[in-house]
XYZ file of C-alpha atoms in Angstrom:
557
model
C 0.000 0.000 0.000
C 1.291 3.440 -0.879
C 1.444 5.898 1.979
C 2.296 8.967 -0.001
C 0.113 12.003 -0.150
C -0.025 15.474 -1.501
C 0.493 16.977 1.938
C 3.279 14.501 2.629
C 1.963 13.866 6.079
C 1.739 10.189 6.908
C -1.399 9.175 5.062
C -3.931 7.174 7.018
C -5.698 5.184 4.340
C -9.184 4.832 5.661
C -10.980 1.563 6.167
C -13.312 0.831 3.303
C -16.494 -0.754 4.579
C -16.229 -3.721 2.244
C -12.770 -4.587 3.553
C -13.970 -4.199 7.127
C -16.785 -6.630 6.442
C -14.334 -9.082 4.923
C -12.123 -8.801 7.982
C -15.078 -9.608 10.218
C -15.547 -12.758 8.167
C -12.331 -14.257 9.444
C -9.404 -12.272 8.068
C -7.287 -9.890 10.087
C -8.745 -6.422 10.426
C -6.296 -3.596 9.827
C -6.852 -0.691 12.155
C -5.250 2.760 12.177
C -4.138 4.561 15.275
C -1.824 4.462 18.221
C -0.848 0.798 17.782
C 1.166 1.819 14.719
C -0.759 -0.292 12.229
C -2.189 1.248 9.120
C -5.859 1.394 8.420
C -7.066 -0.510 5.387
C -7.593 0.581 1.845
C -8.663 3.351 -0.435
C -12.221 3.881 -1.575
C -12.883 2.477 -5.020
C -14.843 3.590 -8.025
C -17.103 1.521 -10.221
C -15.196 2.204 -13.441
C -11.602 2.052 -14.577
C -9.928 5.257 -13.488
C -8.121 7.648 -15.789
C -6.271 10.865 -15.127
C -7.885 14.185 -15.867
C -11.250 15.695 -15.071
C -12.399 17.761 -12.109
C -13.977 16.656 -8.846
C -15.665 18.554 -6.026
C -14.832 18.393 -2.319
C -16.517 19.713 0.809
C -14.989 22.484 2.915
C -16.362 25.149 5.244
C -15.693 28.851 4.765
C -12.008 29.507 5.525
C -11.028 32.304 7.829
C -7.947 33.034 5.695
C -6.042 31.577 2.736
C -3.001 33.851 3.000
C -0.373 34.194 4.287
C 0.387 30.587 5.257
C 1.324 31.746 8.767
C -2.253 32.945 9.243
C -3.939 29.676 8.243
C -4.270 27.345 11.226
C -7.872 26.139 10.895
C -8.842 23.145 8.812
C -11.165 24.989 6.432
C -8.317 27.043 5.004
C -5.634 24.400 5.462
C -7.582 21.971 3.267
C -7.064 24.358 0.342
C -3.462 25.192 1.230
C -2.591 21.504 1.226
C -3.439 21.512 -2.480
C -1.630 24.775 -3.235
C 1.631 24.164 -1.367
C 4.257 21.467 -0.892
C 5.844 21.256 2.586
C 9.511 21.027 3.462
C 9.172 17.522 4.927
C 6.647 14.723 5.095
C 5.510 12.996 8.286
C 5.401 9.298 9.085
C 2.857 8.805 11.872
C 3.907 5.194 12.350
C 7.377 6.174 13.488
C 6.704 9.817 14.501
C 9.510 10.838 12.174
C 9.946 13.472 9.492
C 10.918 12.270 6.023
C 12.663 14.177 3.237
C 14.815 13.634 0.153
C 14.104 10.796 -2.260
C 11.810 9.120 0.286
C 9.421 12.085 0.128
C 8.574 13.001 -3.490
C 6.219 15.803 -2.430
C 8.613 17.373 0.091
C 10.919 20.221 -0.943
C 13.769 19.464 1.480
C 16.627 17.331 0.226
C 18.211 17.182 3.672
C 17.638 18.423 7.232
C 20.601 18.040 9.571
C 21.946 19.161 12.940
C 24.784 18.371 15.310
C 23.333 19.853 18.482
C 19.498 19.888 18.031
C 19.622 23.700 18.099
C 21.245 24.798 14.841
C 19.677 23.172 11.795
C 20.794 23.238 8.165
C 18.070 22.741 5.561
C 19.000 21.963 1.962
C 16.347 22.193 -0.758
C 15.850 20.086 -3.847
C 16.667 21.899 -7.065
C 14.089 22.677 -9.754
C 11.040 23.575 -7.659
C 9.019 26.597 -8.773
C 6.093 28.697 -7.631
C 2.938 28.887 -9.703
C 4.106 32.181 -11.230
C 7.202 30.414 -12.563
C 9.680 31.940 -10.114
C 12.125 29.535 -8.427
C 11.685 28.235 -4.892
C 14.901 29.157 -3.095
C 16.256 29.359 0.419
C 15.401 33.056 0.358
C 11.747 32.129 -0.319
C 11.611 30.365 3.043
C 13.614 32.908 5.020
C 11.453 35.760 3.722
C 8.190 33.875 4.324
C 9.162 32.940 7.869
C 10.184 36.498 8.689
C 6.916 37.740 7.201
C 4.887 35.352 9.359
C 6.925 35.990 12.490
C 6.631 39.776 12.235
C 2.863 39.883 12.668
C 1.756 38.836 16.173
C -1.883 38.718 15.063
C -1.294 35.838 12.655
C -2.779 32.687 14.166
C 0.342 30.655 13.364
C 2.742 33.311 14.609
C 3.588 31.322 17.727
C 5.191 28.564 15.636
C 8.129 30.900 15.086
C 8.677 31.238 18.840
C 11.127 28.351 18.509
C 13.476 30.528 16.419
C 16.183 32.806 17.802
C 15.330 36.467 17.382
C 11.602 36.029 16.918
C 10.693 37.660 20.219
C 12.671 40.786 19.379
C 11.199 40.883 15.880
C 7.624 40.788 17.187
C 8.330 43.494 19.750
C 9.621 45.790 17.005
C 6.818 45.051 14.547
C 3.283 46.330 14.249
C 0.415 44.252 12.910
C 0.311 46.629 9.940
C 3.922 46.057 8.929
C 4.239 45.296 5.221
C 8.049 45.067 5.270
C 8.965 42.811 8.185
C 12.394 42.671 9.741
C 14.571 39.601 10.006
C 14.896 37.014 12.745
C 18.515 36.586 13.756
C 18.019 32.823 13.829
C 17.268 32.389 10.117
C 19.877 33.013 7.423
C 20.530 32.092 3.799
C 23.676 30.055 3.088
C 23.208 29.749 -0.677
C 20.348 29.487 -3.176
C 19.300 26.065 -1.917
C 20.502 26.126 1.695
C 19.467 28.026 4.799
C 20.298 27.756 8.466
C 17.932 27.938 11.430
C 19.047 28.561 15.010
C 16.488 27.802 17.703
C 16.256 29.461 21.104
C 17.101 26.113 22.682
C 17.633 22.527 21.550
C 14.468 20.932 20.172
C 14.791 17.456 18.671
C 11.281 17.559 17.186
C 12.000 20.549 14.948
C 11.853 18.515 11.699
C 8.296 17.505 12.615
C 7.309 21.130 13.163
C 8.439 22.451 9.774
C 5.869 20.318 7.986
C 3.217 22.771 9.177
C 1.480 25.334 6.959
C 3.132 28.277 8.746
C 6.460 27.188 7.253
C 5.385 27.195 3.612
C 7.440 29.459 1.298
C 6.267 32.677 -0.355
C 7.212 34.046 -3.795
C 8.527 37.563 -4.211
C 5.266 38.664 -5.838
C 3.329 37.993 -2.624
C 5.989 39.627 -0.486
C 5.909 42.746 -2.658
C 2.107 42.961 -2.692
C 0.588 40.778 0.053
C -2.957 41.979 -0.598
C -2.823 40.600 -4.147
C -2.383 37.079 -2.777
C -5.108 37.140 -0.136
C -7.781 35.927 -2.562
C -5.437 33.985 -4.871
C -2.346 32.605 -3.082
C 0.679 31.644 -5.192
C 2.019 28.346 -3.914
C 4.523 25.678 -4.921
C 2.231 22.649 -4.784
C 0.532 20.293 -7.245
C -2.446 22.615 -7.773
C -2.627 26.336 -8.480
C -5.487 28.774 -8.040
C -8.076 28.754 -10.824
C -9.488 32.239 -10.418
C -10.007 33.728 -6.969
C -11.654 32.675 -3.723
C -15.430 33.027 -4.076
C -16.373 33.632 -0.466
C -19.109 31.354 0.876
C -19.249 29.610 -2.517
C -16.063 27.857 -3.583
C -12.318 27.827 -4.213
C -11.222 26.238 -7.481
C -7.726 24.942 -8.174
C -6.153 23.531 -11.341
C -3.268 21.095 -11.725
C 0.107 22.854 -11.898
C 1.808 21.297 -14.896
C 5.335 22.351 -13.847
C 5.061 20.843 -10.369
C 8.386 19.252 -9.377
C 6.818 16.496 -7.283
C 4.601 13.653 -8.447
C 1.740 15.179 -10.472
C -1.870 15.065 -9.354
C -4.248 12.754 -11.183
C -7.144 15.181 -11.601
C -7.103 18.318 -13.726
C -8.730 20.326 -10.959
C -10.582 20.441 -7.658
C -13.651 22.497 -6.827
C -13.579 23.055 -3.062
C -17.224 23.838 -2.369
C -17.986 25.902 0.694
C -20.954 24.910 2.843
C -22.316 26.718 5.863
C -24.165 23.588 6.972
C -22.747 20.080 6.959
C -26.201 18.576 6.380
C -26.638 20.535 3.161
C -23.313 19.192 1.954
C -24.346 15.647 2.809
C -27.577 16.044 0.852
C -25.520 17.110 -2.168
C -23.246 14.095 -1.683
C -26.254 11.783 -1.682
C -27.537 13.405 -4.865
C -24.190 13.093 -6.630
C -23.747 16.872 -6.680
C -20.677 16.622 -4.405
C -17.894 14.082 -4.940
C -15.921 13.911 -1.681
C -16.915 14.715 1.886
C -14.624 14.071 4.854
C -16.876 15.356 7.632
C -20.133 13.421 7.548
C -22.907 14.505 9.928
C -22.649 12.198 12.960
C -26.340 11.319 12.831
C -25.938 10.088 9.236
C -22.987 7.755 9.730
C -24.912 4.545 10.330
C -27.083 5.141 7.276
C -24.083 6.228 5.190
C -22.361 2.885 5.734
C -25.253 1.149 4.054
C -25.993 3.780 1.425
C -22.453 4.307 0.128
C -21.085 0.780 0.535
C -17.423 0.641 -0.450
C -17.495 4.396 -1.027
C -17.895 4.876 2.738
C -14.552 5.289 4.510
C -13.711 5.103 8.192
C -10.538 5.260 10.249
C -8.944 6.704 13.358
C -8.234 10.404 13.408
C -5.991 12.699 15.402
C -8.939 15.006 16.030
C -9.659 16.027 19.600
C -12.782 17.859 20.739
C -12.840 19.802 23.971
C -14.945 22.354 25.823
C -12.803 25.203 27.094
C -13.398 27.587 29.962
C -12.848 31.349 29.572
C -10.583 31.587 32.594
C -10.172 35.311 32.031
C -13.711 35.478 33.465
C -13.527 35.176 37.260
C -16.633 32.978 37.234
C -14.451 30.160 35.874
C -11.295 30.868 37.887
C -11.800 28.019 40.388
C -10.394 24.684 39.115
C -12.827 22.819 41.377
C -15.742 24.407 39.516
C -14.207 23.465 36.173
C -13.660 19.920 37.395
C -17.283 19.754 38.531
C -18.471 20.715 35.054
C -16.295 18.030 33.506
C -17.392 15.269 35.893
C -21.058 16.151 35.349
C -20.889 15.235 31.651
C -21.496 11.643 30.558
C -19.312 11.401 27.466
C -20.092 7.748 26.854
C -23.837 8.373 26.781
C -23.344 11.184 24.275
C -21.176 9.159 21.912
C -23.485 6.153 22.149
C -26.608 8.153 21.371
C -25.396 10.991 19.167
C -21.777 10.710 17.996
C -20.947 7.314 16.502
C -17.843 8.861 14.914
C -16.360 9.755 18.317
C -15.106 8.007 21.442
C -14.988 9.529 24.957
C -11.739 11.386 25.593
C -9.829 10.225 28.655
C -6.695 12.324 28.138
C -5.495 15.664 26.787
C -3.529 13.889 24.027
C -4.915 11.789 21.167
C -4.360 8.012 21.147
C -2.808 8.208 17.657
C 0.436 9.787 18.911
C 3.294 8.446 20.990
C 2.905 9.471 24.611
C -0.837 8.923 24.906
C -1.690 7.457 28.322
C -5.043 5.788 28.751
C -6.991 7.489 31.524
C -4.494 10.341 31.948
C -7.339 12.795 32.569
C -8.247 10.815 35.689
C -11.401 11.545 37.635
C -11.943 14.840 35.806
C -13.034 12.856 32.745
C -14.906 10.209 34.731
C -18.668 10.643 34.921
C -19.578 11.062 38.574
C -22.615 13.308 39.029
C -22.642 13.013 42.826
C -19.021 14.089 43.200
C -19.545 16.753 40.541
C -22.402 18.303 42.519
C -20.348 18.235 45.713
C -17.414 20.008 44.048
C -19.796 22.438 42.374
C -21.384 23.417 45.694
C -18.019 23.678 47.461
C -16.818 26.041 44.722
C -19.816 28.291 45.263
C -21.862 27.150 42.294
C -22.638 29.318 39.288
C -24.863 32.391 39.398
C -26.828 33.682 36.441
C -27.339 32.307 32.956
C -24.703 29.932 31.629
C -23.944 30.484 27.938
C -22.495 27.601 25.935
C -20.667 28.623 22.759
C -20.054 26.607 19.601
C -19.694 27.090 15.858
C -22.876 26.517 13.899
C -23.577 24.326 10.889
C -21.022 21.646 11.755
C -23.160 19.072 13.556
C -22.528 20.228 17.137
C -26.060 21.296 18.027
C -27.383 17.974 19.310
C -24.450 16.979 21.493
C -24.081 20.460 22.957
C -27.773 20.284 23.832
C -27.035 16.993 25.600
C -24.214 18.645 27.548
C -26.548 21.433 28.635
C -29.156 18.922 29.811
C -26.584 17.043 31.879
C -25.274 20.245 33.464
C -28.837 21.237 34.279
C -29.741 17.843 35.734
C -26.500 17.112 37.577
C -25.406 20.546 38.777
C -28.742 22.307 39.014
C -27.911 25.117 36.573
C -31.395 25.918 35.338
C -30.732 28.869 33.040
C -28.604 27.756 30.087
C -28.526 29.314 26.631
C -26.482 28.911 23.453
C -24.424 31.319 21.377
C -23.656 30.018 17.881
C -21.697 31.613 15.051
C -20.226 30.564 11.716
C -16.646 29.458 12.279
C -15.246 32.482 10.434
C -16.969 34.715 13.019
C -16.544 32.326 15.948
C -12.747 32.188 16.019
C -12.253 35.973 16.242
C -14.515 36.009 19.312
C -12.211 33.495 20.961
C -9.112 35.400 19.916
C -10.410 38.642 21.436
C -11.609 37.083 24.735
C -15.239 37.902 23.961
C -16.585 34.442 24.770
C -18.581 34.489 28.007
C -18.994 30.802 28.802
C -17.738 27.276 28.057
C -16.852 26.959 24.374
C -16.507 24.075 21.975
C -13.321 23.709 19.938
C -11.422 20.943 18.220
C -7.814 20.211 17.384
C -6.222 18.121 14.658
C -2.536 17.517 15.154
C 0.031 19.469 13.183
C 2.662 16.787 13.779
C 2.719 13.520 15.766
C 3.812 14.547 19.262
C 2.001 15.070 22.581
C 3.780 18.430 22.687
C 1.654 19.545 19.746
C -1.521 19.112 21.796
C -0.275 20.230 25.191
C 1.770 23.253 24.173
C -0.520 24.595 21.471
C -3.682 24.354 23.557
C -2.461 24.959 27.115
C 0.923 26.726 27.183
C 0.615 30.215 28.655
C 1.658 32.120 25.536
C 0.305 29.747 22.875
C -1.964 31.288 20.271
C -4.329 28.316 20.552
C -4.752 28.672 24.322
C -8.125 30.403 24.151
C -8.822 29.611 27.805
C -5.947 31.970 28.766
C -4.968 29.507 31.504
C -1.473 30.088 32.886
C 0.599 27.664 34.929
C 4.349 28.192 35.294
C 5.062 24.590 36.309
C 3.169 23.271 33.294
C 5.114 25.593 30.987
C 8.413 24.538 32.557
C 7.672 20.844 32.028
C 6.769 21.455 28.394
C 10.049 23.332 27.944
C 11.878 20.431 29.577
C 10.292 17.913 27.213
C 11.084 20.090 24.220
C 14.768 20.170 25.151
C 15.088 16.409 25.551
C 17.350 14.551 23.135
C 14.424 12.905 21.368
C 10.648 12.699 21.390
C 10.846 9.480 23.398
C 13.132 11.100 25.957
C 10.701 13.973 26.408
C 7.590 11.871 27.023
C 8.053 11.775 30.807
C 8.046 15.569 31.022
C 5.007 15.855 28.779
C 3.183 13.304 30.943
C 3.920 15.312 34.088
C 2.590 18.444 32.395
C -0.565 16.597 31.388
C -1.079 15.554 35.011
C -1.184 19.232 35.989
C -3.800 19.885 33.318
C -5.861 17.002 34.706
C -5.893 18.698 38.108
C -6.543 22.226 36.851
C -8.980 21.313 34.019
C -8.501 24.438 31.858
C -10.649 22.636 29.336
C -12.806 19.524 29.383
C -11.518 16.740 27.116
C -14.637 15.519 25.347
C -14.058 13.226 22.366
C -11.412 11.541 20.264
C -12.408 11.407 16.641
C -12.720 8.942 13.869
C -12.753 9.923 10.233
C -16.077 9.191 8.588
C -16.001 10.084 4.906
C -17.756 9.118 1.710
C -17.450 9.791 -1.989
C -19.465 9.568 -5.157
C -18.983 6.989 -7.886
C -17.451 9.740 -10.026
C -14.086 9.318 -8.276
C -11.703 6.640 -7.025
C -8.504 6.546 -4.997
C -9.972 8.611 -2.173
C -7.699 8.944 0.853
C -7.999 11.059 3.981
C -5.023 11.440 6.292
C -4.894 11.259 10.080
C -5.232 15.032 10.214
C -8.594 14.812 8.432
C -7.325 16.269 5.151
C -8.298 14.929 1.744
C -5.338 13.610 -0.244
C -6.304 15.461 -3.411
C -3.386 14.304 -5.573
C -4.424 10.647 -5.451
C -8.070 11.092 -6.403
C -8.941 10.048 -9.946
C -12.028 11.096 -11.849
C -13.745 8.099 -13.438
C -16.799 9.897 -14.838
C -18.007 13.474 -15.235
């Protein structure tokens, strides 16, 4: 089985229903996830596949498409994964980065270090941007400086690893069009650049797979606004026109792509405000690929789509965060009471067949996951929850639960509200829902007034990626605004270990602190539930829930 993909992350080939059924008949079932085994095969089409043609794929409205350092949510990243090629690929089985000849879609020829702090990155020759300009070491240095200079970019914190980033941000305004330079990034020659980190970090090659580290051509650096609606990337697809907000983003195969070419001529990423509307189009054959099926439709989809239904383990992690900047949620005992009052198993059994109850702050698909690490905070115990709730002084006034609309969260959030009402006695509960493009800015500006739903899909296979990005004091993804110096110190300690394996003990100790403080409630670990029309074959979705668009073949139009 090929495990290559356009994004060059380790591709989790999802379990086709027909193969699952065969496995139940006596063969060995292949399962994806933390045991290191791959999930089973690709979805098939009913006709012999041929290259060419265009297919459509579901996405939600992105918050941004440019610059890469400002695209950290899956709606936008789905498109960027078609437009850009990363420096390295990821192998989830081994938690290792891959480059050179072993990674045909990765731009790096070599990534090397002698001390885990100073890294030399050498690029493959012959790669170009979609405007024909060459991809050089300067393309990366300039793009990284551009992303690091703007503290409002959602991926800005990824550059915190690099020497000189802190000083650059202090000297830059969010309006800066001509950013300065980080002292830790320098060009050696056209195809080589050097990166010096603030401290040793053995997992650095995993990090540079992320979207924030994509290169930028000179045209976008000279006129950033011109690329906001039509980014110029270096990947297998290029923009076909501009982003039609709330409608679609179309991309066409880039014929001069230096990696392995895509099979299809183009992809129409269709934007839906409601996941159920998208599913209706999928059923009608008006949409070809959907990687986020409505939970309530999964059982029926298995029967309806047959071998075009795909399922596998995902790195996705759903949680309900507390706005700790609001004094009402300052007491960890109150937060723990909320968490213990929620019956996750009952919710997944009745409402979310594509999820399993979360029992840790780290997904089971990565090294370092510890079963039950969340402890009693994730154990349903309504009596103890009520006792802790009362001891913490309870909650006065109306409780507002926040979540993004149109993505299938309504029913399970309603179940959460019912359990909080029944088990804690909070009688006045209301909901605040927004489209994701409006929801995220509310979180960023601390305008959320109650527990809020969010999800995370790993950027690279390490517990650090969950713990630091969601809970570290200065992390851009820490929307709870929780701060704990001991937690931060343990994360730093794990980051400076000689290897990922050597750092796991420190990460585990940090997770134990989170289990006591409960800055957010771990809710669910995800599975990927996807389906496709008979117009396409070769459908793959990776462990980060992204469609592998290069492998899809159009078999009919």
